[in-house]
Short mmCIF file of C-alpha atoms in Angstrom, two decimals:
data_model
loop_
_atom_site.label_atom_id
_atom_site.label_comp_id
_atom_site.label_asym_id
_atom_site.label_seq_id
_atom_site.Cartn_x
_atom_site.Cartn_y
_atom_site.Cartn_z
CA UNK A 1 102.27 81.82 68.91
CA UNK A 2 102.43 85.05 67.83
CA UNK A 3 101.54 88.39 69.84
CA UNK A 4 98.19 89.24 70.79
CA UNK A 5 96.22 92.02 68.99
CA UNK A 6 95.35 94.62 71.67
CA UNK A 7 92.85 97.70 72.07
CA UNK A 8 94.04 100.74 74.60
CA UNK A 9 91.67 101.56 77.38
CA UNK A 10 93.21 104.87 79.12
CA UNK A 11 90.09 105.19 80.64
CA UNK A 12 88.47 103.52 83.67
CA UNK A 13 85.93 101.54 82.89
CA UNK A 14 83.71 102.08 86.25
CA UNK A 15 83.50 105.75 86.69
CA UNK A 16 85.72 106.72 83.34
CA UNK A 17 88.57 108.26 85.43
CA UNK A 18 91.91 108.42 83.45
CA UNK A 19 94.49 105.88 85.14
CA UNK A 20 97.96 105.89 86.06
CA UNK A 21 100.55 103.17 85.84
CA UNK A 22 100.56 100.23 88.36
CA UNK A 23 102.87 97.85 86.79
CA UNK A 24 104.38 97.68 83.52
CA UNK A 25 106.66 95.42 81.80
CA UNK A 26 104.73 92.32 82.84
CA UNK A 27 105.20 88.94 81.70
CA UNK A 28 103.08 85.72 81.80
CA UNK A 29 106.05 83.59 83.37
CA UNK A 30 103.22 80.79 84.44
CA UNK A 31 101.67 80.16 80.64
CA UNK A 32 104.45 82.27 78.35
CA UNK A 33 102.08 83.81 76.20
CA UNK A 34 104.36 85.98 74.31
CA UNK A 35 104.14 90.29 75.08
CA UNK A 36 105.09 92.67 77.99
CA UNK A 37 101.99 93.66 79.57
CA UNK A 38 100.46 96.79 81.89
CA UNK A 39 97.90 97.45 84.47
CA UNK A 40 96.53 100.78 85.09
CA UNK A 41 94.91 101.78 88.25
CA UNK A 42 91.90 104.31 88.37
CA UNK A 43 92.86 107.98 89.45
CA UNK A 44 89.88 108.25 91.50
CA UNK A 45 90.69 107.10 95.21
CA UNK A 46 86.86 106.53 95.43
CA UNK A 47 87.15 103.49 92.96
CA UNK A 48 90.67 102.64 92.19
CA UNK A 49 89.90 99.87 89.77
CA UNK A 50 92.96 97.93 88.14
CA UNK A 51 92.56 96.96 84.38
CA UNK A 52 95.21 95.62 81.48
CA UNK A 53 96.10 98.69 78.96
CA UNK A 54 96.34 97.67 76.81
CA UNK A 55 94.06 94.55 76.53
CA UNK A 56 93.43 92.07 73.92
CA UNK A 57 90.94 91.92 71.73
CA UNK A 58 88.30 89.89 72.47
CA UNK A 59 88.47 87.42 68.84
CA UNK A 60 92.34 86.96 70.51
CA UNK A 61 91.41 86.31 74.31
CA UNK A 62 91.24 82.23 73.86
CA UNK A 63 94.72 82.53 72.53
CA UNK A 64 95.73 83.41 75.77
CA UNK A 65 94.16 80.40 77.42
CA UNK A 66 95.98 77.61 74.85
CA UNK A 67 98.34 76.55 77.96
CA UNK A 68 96.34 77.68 80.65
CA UNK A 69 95.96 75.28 83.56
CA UNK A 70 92.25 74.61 83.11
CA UNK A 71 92.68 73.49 79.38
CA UNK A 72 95.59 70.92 79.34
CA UNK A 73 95.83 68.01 81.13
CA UNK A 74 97.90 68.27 84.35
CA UNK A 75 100.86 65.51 84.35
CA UNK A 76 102.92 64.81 88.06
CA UNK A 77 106.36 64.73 86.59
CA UNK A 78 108.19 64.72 89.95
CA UNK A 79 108.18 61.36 91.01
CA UNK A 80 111.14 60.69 93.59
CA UNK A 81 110.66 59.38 96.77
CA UNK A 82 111.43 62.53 98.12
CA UNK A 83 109.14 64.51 96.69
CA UNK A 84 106.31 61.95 97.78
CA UNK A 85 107.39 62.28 101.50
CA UNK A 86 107.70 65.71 101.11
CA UNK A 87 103.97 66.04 100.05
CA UNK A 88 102.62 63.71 102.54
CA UNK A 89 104.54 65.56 105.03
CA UNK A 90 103.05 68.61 104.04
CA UNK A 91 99.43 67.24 103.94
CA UNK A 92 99.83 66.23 107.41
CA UNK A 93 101.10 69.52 108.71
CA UNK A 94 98.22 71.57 106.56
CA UNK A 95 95.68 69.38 108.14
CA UNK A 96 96.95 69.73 111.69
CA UNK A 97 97.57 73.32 111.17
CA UNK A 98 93.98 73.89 109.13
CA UNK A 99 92.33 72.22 111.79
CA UNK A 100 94.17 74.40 115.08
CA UNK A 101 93.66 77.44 113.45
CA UNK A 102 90.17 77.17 112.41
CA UNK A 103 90.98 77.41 108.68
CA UNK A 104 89.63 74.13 107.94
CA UNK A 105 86.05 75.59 108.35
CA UNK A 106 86.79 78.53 106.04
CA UNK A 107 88.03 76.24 102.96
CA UNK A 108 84.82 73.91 103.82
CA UNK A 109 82.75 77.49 103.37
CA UNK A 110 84.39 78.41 100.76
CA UNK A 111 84.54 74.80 99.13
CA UNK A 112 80.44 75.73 98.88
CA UNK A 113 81.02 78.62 97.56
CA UNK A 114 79.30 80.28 100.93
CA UNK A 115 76.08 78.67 100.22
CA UNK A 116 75.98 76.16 102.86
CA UNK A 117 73.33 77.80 104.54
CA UNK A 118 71.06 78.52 101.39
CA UNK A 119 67.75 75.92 100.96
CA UNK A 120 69.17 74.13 97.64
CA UNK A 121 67.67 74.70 94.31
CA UNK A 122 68.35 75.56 91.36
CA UNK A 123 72.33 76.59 90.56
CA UNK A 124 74.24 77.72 87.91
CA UNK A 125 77.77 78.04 87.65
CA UNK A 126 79.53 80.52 85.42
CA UNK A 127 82.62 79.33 84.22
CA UNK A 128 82.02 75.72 85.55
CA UNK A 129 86.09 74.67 84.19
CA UNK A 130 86.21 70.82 84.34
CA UNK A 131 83.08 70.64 86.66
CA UNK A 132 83.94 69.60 89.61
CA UNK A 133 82.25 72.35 91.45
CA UNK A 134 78.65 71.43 90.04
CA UNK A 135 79.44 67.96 91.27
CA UNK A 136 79.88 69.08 94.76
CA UNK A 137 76.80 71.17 95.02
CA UNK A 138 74.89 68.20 93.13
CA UNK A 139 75.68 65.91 96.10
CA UNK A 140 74.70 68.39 98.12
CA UNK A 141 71.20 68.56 96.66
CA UNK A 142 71.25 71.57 94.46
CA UNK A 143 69.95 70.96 90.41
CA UNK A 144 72.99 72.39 88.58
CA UNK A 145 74.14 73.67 85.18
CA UNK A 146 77.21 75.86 83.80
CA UNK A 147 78.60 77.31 81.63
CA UNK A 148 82.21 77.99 79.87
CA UNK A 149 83.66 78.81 76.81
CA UNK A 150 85.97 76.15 76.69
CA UNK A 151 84.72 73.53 74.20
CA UNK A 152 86.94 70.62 75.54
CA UNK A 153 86.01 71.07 79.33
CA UNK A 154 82.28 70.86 78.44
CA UNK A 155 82.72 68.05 75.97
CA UNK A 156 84.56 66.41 78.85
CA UNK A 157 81.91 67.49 81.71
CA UNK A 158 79.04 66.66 79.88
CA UNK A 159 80.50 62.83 78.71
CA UNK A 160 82.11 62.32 81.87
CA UNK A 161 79.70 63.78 84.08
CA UNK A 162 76.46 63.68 82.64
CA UNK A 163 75.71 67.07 83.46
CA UNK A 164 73.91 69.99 81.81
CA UNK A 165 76.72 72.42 81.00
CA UNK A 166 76.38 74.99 77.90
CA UNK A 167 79.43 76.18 75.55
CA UNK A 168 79.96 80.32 75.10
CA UNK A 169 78.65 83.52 76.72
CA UNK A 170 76.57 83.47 79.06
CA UNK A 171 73.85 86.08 76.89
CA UNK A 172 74.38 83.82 74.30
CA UNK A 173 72.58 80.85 75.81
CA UNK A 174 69.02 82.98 76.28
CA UNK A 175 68.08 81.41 80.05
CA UNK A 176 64.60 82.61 80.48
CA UNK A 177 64.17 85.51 83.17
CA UNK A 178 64.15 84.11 86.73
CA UNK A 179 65.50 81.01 86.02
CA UNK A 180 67.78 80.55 88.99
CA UNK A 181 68.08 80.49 92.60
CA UNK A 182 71.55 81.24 93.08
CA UNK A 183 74.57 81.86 90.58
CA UNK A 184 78.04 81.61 91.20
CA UNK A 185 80.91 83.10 89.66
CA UNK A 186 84.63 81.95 90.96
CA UNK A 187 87.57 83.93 89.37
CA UNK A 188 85.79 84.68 86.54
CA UNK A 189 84.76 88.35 86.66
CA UNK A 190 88.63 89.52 86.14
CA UNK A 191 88.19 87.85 82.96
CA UNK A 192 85.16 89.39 81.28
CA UNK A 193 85.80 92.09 79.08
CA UNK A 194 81.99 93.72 80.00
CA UNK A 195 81.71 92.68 83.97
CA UNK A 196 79.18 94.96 84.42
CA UNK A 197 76.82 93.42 81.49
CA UNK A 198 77.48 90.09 82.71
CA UNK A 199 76.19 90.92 86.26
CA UNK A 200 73.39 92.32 84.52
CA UNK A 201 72.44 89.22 82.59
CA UNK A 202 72.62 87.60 86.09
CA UNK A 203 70.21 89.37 87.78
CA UNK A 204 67.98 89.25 84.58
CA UNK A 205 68.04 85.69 84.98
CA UNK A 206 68.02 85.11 88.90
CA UNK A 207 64.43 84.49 90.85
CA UNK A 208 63.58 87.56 93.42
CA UNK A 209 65.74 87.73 95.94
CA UNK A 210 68.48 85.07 94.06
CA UNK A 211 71.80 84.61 95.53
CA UNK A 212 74.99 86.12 93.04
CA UNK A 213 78.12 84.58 94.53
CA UNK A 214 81.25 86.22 93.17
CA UNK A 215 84.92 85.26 93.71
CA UNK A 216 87.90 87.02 92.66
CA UNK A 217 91.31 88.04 93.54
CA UNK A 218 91.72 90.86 96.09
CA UNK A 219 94.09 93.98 95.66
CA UNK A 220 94.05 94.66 98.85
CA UNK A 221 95.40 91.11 99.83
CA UNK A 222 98.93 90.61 101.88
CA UNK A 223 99.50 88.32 99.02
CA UNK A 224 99.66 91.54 96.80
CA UNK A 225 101.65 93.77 99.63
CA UNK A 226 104.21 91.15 99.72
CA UNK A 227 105.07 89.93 96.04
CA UNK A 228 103.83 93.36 94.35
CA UNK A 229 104.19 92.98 90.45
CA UNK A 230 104.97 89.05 91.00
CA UNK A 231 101.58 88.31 92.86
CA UNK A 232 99.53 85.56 91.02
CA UNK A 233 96.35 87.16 90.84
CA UNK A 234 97.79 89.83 88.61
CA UNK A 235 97.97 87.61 85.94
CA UNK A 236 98.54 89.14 82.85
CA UNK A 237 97.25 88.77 79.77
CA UNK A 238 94.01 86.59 81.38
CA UNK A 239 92.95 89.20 84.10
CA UNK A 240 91.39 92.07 82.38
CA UNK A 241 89.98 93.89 85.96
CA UNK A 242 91.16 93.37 89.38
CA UNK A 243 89.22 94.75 92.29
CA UNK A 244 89.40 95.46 96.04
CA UNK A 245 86.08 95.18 97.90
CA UNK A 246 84.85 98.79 97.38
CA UNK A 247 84.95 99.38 93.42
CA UNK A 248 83.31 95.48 93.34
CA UNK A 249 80.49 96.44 95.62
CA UNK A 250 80.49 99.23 93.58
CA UNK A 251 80.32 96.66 90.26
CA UNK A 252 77.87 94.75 91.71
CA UNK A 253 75.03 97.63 93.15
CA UNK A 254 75.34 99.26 89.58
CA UNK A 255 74.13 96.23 88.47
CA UNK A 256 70.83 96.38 90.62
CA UNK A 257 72.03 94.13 92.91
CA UNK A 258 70.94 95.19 96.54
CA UNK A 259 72.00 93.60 99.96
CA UNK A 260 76.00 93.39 99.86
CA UNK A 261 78.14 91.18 102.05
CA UNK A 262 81.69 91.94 101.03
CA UNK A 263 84.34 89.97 102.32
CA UNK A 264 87.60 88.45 102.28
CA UNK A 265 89.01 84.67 102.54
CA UNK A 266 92.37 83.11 103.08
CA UNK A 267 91.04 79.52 101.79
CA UNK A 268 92.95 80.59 98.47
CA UNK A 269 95.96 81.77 99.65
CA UNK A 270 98.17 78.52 99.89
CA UNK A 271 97.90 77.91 96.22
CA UNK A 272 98.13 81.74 95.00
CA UNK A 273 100.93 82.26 97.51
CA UNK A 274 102.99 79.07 95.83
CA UNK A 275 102.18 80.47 92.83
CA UNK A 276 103.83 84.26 93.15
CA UNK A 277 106.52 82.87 94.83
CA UNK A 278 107.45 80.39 91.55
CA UNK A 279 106.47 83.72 89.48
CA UNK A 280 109.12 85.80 91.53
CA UNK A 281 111.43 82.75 90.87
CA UNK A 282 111.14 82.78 87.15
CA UNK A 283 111.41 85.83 87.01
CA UNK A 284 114.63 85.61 88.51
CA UNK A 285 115.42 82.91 85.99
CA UNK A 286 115.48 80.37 88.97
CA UNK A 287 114.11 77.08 89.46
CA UNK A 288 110.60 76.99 91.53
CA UNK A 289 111.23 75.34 94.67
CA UNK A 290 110.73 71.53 94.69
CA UNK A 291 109.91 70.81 98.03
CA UNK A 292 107.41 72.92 99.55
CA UNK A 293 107.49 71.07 102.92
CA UNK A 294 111.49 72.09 103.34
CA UNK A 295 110.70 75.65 102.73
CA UNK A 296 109.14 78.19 104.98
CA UNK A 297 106.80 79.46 102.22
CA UNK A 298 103.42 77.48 102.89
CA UNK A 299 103.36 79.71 106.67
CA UNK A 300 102.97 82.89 104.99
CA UNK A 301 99.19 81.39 103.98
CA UNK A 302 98.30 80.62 108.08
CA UNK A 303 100.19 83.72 108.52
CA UNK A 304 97.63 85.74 106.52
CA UNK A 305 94.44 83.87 108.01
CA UNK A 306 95.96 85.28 111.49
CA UNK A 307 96.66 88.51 110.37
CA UNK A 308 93.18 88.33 108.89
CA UNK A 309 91.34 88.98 112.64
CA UNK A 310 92.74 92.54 112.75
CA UNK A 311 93.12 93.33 108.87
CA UNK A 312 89.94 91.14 107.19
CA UNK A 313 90.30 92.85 104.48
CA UNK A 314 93.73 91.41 103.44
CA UNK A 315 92.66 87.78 102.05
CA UNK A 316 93.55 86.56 98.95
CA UNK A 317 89.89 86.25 97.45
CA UNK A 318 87.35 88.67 97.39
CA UNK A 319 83.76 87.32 98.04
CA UNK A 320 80.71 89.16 97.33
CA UNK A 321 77.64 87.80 97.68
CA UNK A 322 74.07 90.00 96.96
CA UNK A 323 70.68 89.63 96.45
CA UNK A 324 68.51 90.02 93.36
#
């Protein structure tokens, strides 16, 4: 595949402050879509957005998502008996150590998407993948639909599932205003060219006083601190804006969303903490680790969740949640 067409953006795109260089040099070890890539960071300490300068053009963005981990299908190639006692031995000591620690209600909270306390009605999903998140909240009582631009995940959701899920943008599909009781939006915002237009077009279509659930990865995480220019939520050329929780409050109020609960969560952090580490690794032109168990690497996730009661704003994800 050939390089990406791209489009500088020297200029923030929340308050229009020039930026300075994060990172540069970056490379998508995960999904080797070909180019060196850069983040900026905003110049204004009030917002200090993150964005990719420069970023793709938006007729070349799916060609960055051809090997992406939501589009293929995933294949276990490691088979030995080793590696199958390795991962039940490492299920057993995540559920002990989930359970001790308390984080085992956080991933159940965050499995809902924080809703678990909302009356269930009517949901949509932004960026609904392969679906299995609408199932969820369907058992749980709540009438869902998505979205995604994917055609081959909502081919598959919609034979497989028998659910209501609609292919492209989201202001392409023309909901009628006040449609929905609650919409949810789970690493999808850092991929959105216009995040502030989306947000719009979800309040347009919320009810009064609808629920906007957004997920994302957080700047400000430990995750970030520790593997810098290797962390996974970088993730260059996919992530077009990266936020910490006051530029996406920020985001969100300019919107005309109102009642903000910003927060962080460590439910994430085993999986994007695997991930940087196998990112550092290629980097490094070494082989990820095979056995996660025999490594010390899956404590630095329980590590963050306790580090997390006198820093909360270090977790992985970033969770807002506001009110039409």
């Amino acid at each position: 595949m050939s390089s990406l067409r791209t489009i500088s953006y020297p200029q923030c795109y929340l308050c229009g402050t020039e930026g300075s260089w994060l990172y540069q040099n970056l490379a998508d070890y995960l999904f080797r879509v070909p180019g060196q890539w850069q983040l900026k960071t905003c110049n204004n300490p009030a917002c200090q957005l993150v964005w990719l300068d420069p970023m793709p053009i938006v007729e070349d963005l799916p060609h960055a998502y051809l090997n992406y981990y939501t589009h293929v299908t995933q294949q276990v190639t490691a088979n030995s008996i080793l590696h199958r006692l390795d991962r039940k031995l490492y299920k057993k000591i995540r559920l002990f150590l989930a359970k001790v620690t308390g984080m085992s209600i956080e991933k159940a909270k965050s499995a809902d998407l924080f809703l678990s306390e909302h009356v269930p009605g009517k949901l949509l999903d932004v960026g609904c993948g392969d679906g299995r998140f609408l199932v969820h909240m369907h058992d749980k009582g709540w009438e869902v639909e998505g979205t995604d631009f994917d055609p081959g995940a909502v081919e598959t959701v919609r034979k497989q599932l028998n659910l209501t899920v609609h292919l492209g943008n989201l202001a392409d599909i023309h909901y009628p205003d006040q449609y929905f009781d609650a919409i949810t939006l789970k690493h999808v915002i850092e991929h959105i060219p216009k995040p502030l237009e989306l947000l719009i077009e979800c309040r347009r279509i919320l009810k009064p006083s609808g629920q906007l659930v957004l997920v994302t990865p957080n700047m400000a995480s430990w995750g970030h601190r520790y593997f810098r220019q290797h962390w996974r939520g970088l993730e260059p050329p996919r992530h077009l804006f990266l936020f910490s929780p006051q530029n996406l409050s920020v985001l969100t109020q300019k919107a005309g969303f109102h009642s903000l609960q910003t927060f962080t969560t460590a439910a994430g952090a085993e999986f994007i903490l695997a991930k940087s580490d196998e990112i550092l690794r290629l980097s490094r032109q070494q082989q990820p680790r095979q056995f996660f168990v025999l490594s010390t690497l899956w404590l630095l996730a329980y590590y963050e969740w306790w580090a997390m009661r006198n820093h909360p704003e270090m977790g992985e994800e970033l969770v807002v949640m506001a009110k039409k």
